[in-house]
Structures are given as C-alpha cells and as structure tokens.
Short mmCIF file of C-alpha atoms in Angstrom, two decimals:
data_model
loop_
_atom_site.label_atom_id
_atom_site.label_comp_id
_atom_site.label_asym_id
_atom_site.label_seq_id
_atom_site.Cartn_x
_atom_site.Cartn_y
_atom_site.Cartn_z
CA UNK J 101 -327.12 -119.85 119.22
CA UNK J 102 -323.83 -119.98 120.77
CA UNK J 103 -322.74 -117.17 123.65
CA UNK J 104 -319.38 -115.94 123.14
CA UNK J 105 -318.67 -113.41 126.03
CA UNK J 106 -321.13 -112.97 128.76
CA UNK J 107 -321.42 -110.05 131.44
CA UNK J 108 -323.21 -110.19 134.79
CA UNK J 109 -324.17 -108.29 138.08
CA UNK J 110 -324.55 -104.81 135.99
CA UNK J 111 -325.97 -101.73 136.41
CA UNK J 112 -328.61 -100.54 133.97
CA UNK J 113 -326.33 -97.88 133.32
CA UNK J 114 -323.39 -100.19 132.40
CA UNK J 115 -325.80 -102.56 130.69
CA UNK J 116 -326.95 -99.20 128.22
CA UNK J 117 -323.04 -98.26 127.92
CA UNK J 118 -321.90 -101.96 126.89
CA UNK J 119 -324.91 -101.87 124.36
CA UNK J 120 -323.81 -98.26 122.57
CA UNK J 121 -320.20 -99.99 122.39
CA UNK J 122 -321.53 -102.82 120.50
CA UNK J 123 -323.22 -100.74 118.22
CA UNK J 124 -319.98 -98.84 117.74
CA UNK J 125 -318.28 -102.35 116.77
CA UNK J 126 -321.17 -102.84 114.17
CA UNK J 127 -320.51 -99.75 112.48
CA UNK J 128 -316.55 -100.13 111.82
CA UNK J 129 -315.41 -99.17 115.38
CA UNK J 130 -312.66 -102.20 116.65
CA UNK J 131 -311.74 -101.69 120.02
CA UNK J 132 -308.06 -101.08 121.32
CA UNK J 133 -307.96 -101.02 125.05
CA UNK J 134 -310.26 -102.46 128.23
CA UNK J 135 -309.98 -101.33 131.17
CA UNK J 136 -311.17 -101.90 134.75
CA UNK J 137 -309.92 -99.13 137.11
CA UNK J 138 -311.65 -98.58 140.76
CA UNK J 139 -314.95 -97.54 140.21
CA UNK J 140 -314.95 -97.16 136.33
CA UNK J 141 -314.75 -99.23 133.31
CA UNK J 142 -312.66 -97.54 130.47
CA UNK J 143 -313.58 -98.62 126.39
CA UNK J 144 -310.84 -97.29 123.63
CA UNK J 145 -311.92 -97.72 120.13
CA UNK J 146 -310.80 -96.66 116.89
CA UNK J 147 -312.53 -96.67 113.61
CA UNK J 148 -311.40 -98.62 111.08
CA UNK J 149 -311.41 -96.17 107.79
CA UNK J 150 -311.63 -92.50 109.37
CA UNK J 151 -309.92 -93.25 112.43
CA UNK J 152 -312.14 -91.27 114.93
CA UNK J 153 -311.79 -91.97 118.37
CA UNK J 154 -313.99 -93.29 120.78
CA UNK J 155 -313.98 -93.20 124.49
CA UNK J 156 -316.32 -94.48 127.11
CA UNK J 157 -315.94 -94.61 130.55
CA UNK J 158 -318.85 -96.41 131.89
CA UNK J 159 -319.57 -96.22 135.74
CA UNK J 160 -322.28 -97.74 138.24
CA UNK J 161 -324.79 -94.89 137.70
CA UNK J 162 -323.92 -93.51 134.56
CA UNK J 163 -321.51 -93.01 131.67
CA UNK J 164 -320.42 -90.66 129.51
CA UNK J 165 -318.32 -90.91 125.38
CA UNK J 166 -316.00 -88.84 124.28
CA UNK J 167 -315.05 -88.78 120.19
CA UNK J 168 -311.87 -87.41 119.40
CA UNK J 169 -311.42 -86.49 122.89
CA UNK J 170 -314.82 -84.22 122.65
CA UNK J 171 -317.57 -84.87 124.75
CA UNK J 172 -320.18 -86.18 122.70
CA UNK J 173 -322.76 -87.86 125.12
CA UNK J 174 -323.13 -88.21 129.48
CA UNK J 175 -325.94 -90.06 130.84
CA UNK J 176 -326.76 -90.38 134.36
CA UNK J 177 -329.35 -93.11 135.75
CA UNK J 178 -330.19 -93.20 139.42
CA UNK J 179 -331.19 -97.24 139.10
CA UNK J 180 -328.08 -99.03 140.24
CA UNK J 181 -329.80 -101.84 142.45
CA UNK J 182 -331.48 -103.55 139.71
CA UNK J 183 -328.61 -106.16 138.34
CA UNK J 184 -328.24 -107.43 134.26
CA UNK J 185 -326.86 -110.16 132.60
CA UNK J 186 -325.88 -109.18 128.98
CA UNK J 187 -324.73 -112.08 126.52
CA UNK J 188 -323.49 -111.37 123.18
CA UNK J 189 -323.92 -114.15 120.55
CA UNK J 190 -322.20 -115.67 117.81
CA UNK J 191 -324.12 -113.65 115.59
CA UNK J 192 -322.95 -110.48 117.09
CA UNK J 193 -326.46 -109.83 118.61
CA UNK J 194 -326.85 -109.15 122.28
CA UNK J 195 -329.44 -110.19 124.96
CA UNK J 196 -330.02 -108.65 128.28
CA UNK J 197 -331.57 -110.08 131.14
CA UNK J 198 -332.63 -108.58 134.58
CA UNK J 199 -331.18 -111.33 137.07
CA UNK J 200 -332.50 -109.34 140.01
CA UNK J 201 -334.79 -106.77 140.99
CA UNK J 202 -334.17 -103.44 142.81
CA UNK J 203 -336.17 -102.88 145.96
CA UNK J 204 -337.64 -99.85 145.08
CA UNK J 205 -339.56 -101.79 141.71
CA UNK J 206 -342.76 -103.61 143.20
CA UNK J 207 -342.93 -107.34 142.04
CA UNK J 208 -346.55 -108.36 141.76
CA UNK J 209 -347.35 -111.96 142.09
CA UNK J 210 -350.28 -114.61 140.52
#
C-alpha cells in the first residue's frame, strides 16, 4: 500500500482534527483552502451537492469546526508532548503512529 501524503511531529489534538477532516472528504466534503498561520492550522471545505461549509482550525492543544460559519464542535486536549505520524494511503485510509512519547506517560520495559 502506497502513502500518498504523510504528516509528522503532531499533537494528538491535530492528529484527531486531521482524522475528522478525512472523514469529511469521505462523505462528499472536497477541500478549498490550507492554511498554516502562527500557531493554527486553518481547513476550508465545501460539500460537493449541498454546499455546506466546513471550517476547522486545528491548534496544538485543541481544535474546534465551524459549519456554515456555526460552531458545531471545540475540543480541547491537554496532551501536546506526545508526537504522531499520520499517513494517508492510496486507498484513502489513514494510519497513525505515536513516534514519541510524552514524559508524563510511563514506558514500562521487558
């Protein structure tokens, strides 16, 4: 299976963002603007038959989706030292994988 975009040293946060977005491309979403600003990460979709609106502004600890400029969902998560690598494949499915741990998880070893 074949990687076609790949995204590393993320937040769980970002990593749960990026996966609701993909989701959102499944289900007739197609995405009109990226983009990186200082400390936030800014999604613009539109979908393709109703043409609701979608945005998501994803930060290190949290992020939050407006639909039709509405607020619709904000999520906040305090874990931003663990980091994430998230692939998505050729079949459109994604993986995620912790690359490192946070220092407040206890690694136990055999």
């Amino acid at each position: 299976m074949k990687h076609l975009s790949e995204f590393t040293d993320l937040t769980r946060a970002q990593v749960e963002a990026l996966l609701e977005c993909f989701d959102f491309l499944r289900n007739g979403y197609i995405q009109v603007l990226d983009h990186t600003y200082v400390d936030s990460w800014v999604i613009l979709m539109k979908h393709s038959r109703n043409g609701n609106t979608l945005a998501v502004v994803i930060q290190r600890n949290g992020y939050y989706i407006r639909k039709n400029r509405v607020l619709q969902k904000s999520v906040v998560i305090k874990d931003t030292r663990s980091r994430y690598r998230l692939f998505v494949n050729s079949d459109m499915s994604v993986g995620v994988v912790r690359t490192s741990q946070g220092a407040d998880v206890n690694s136990v070893s055999s």
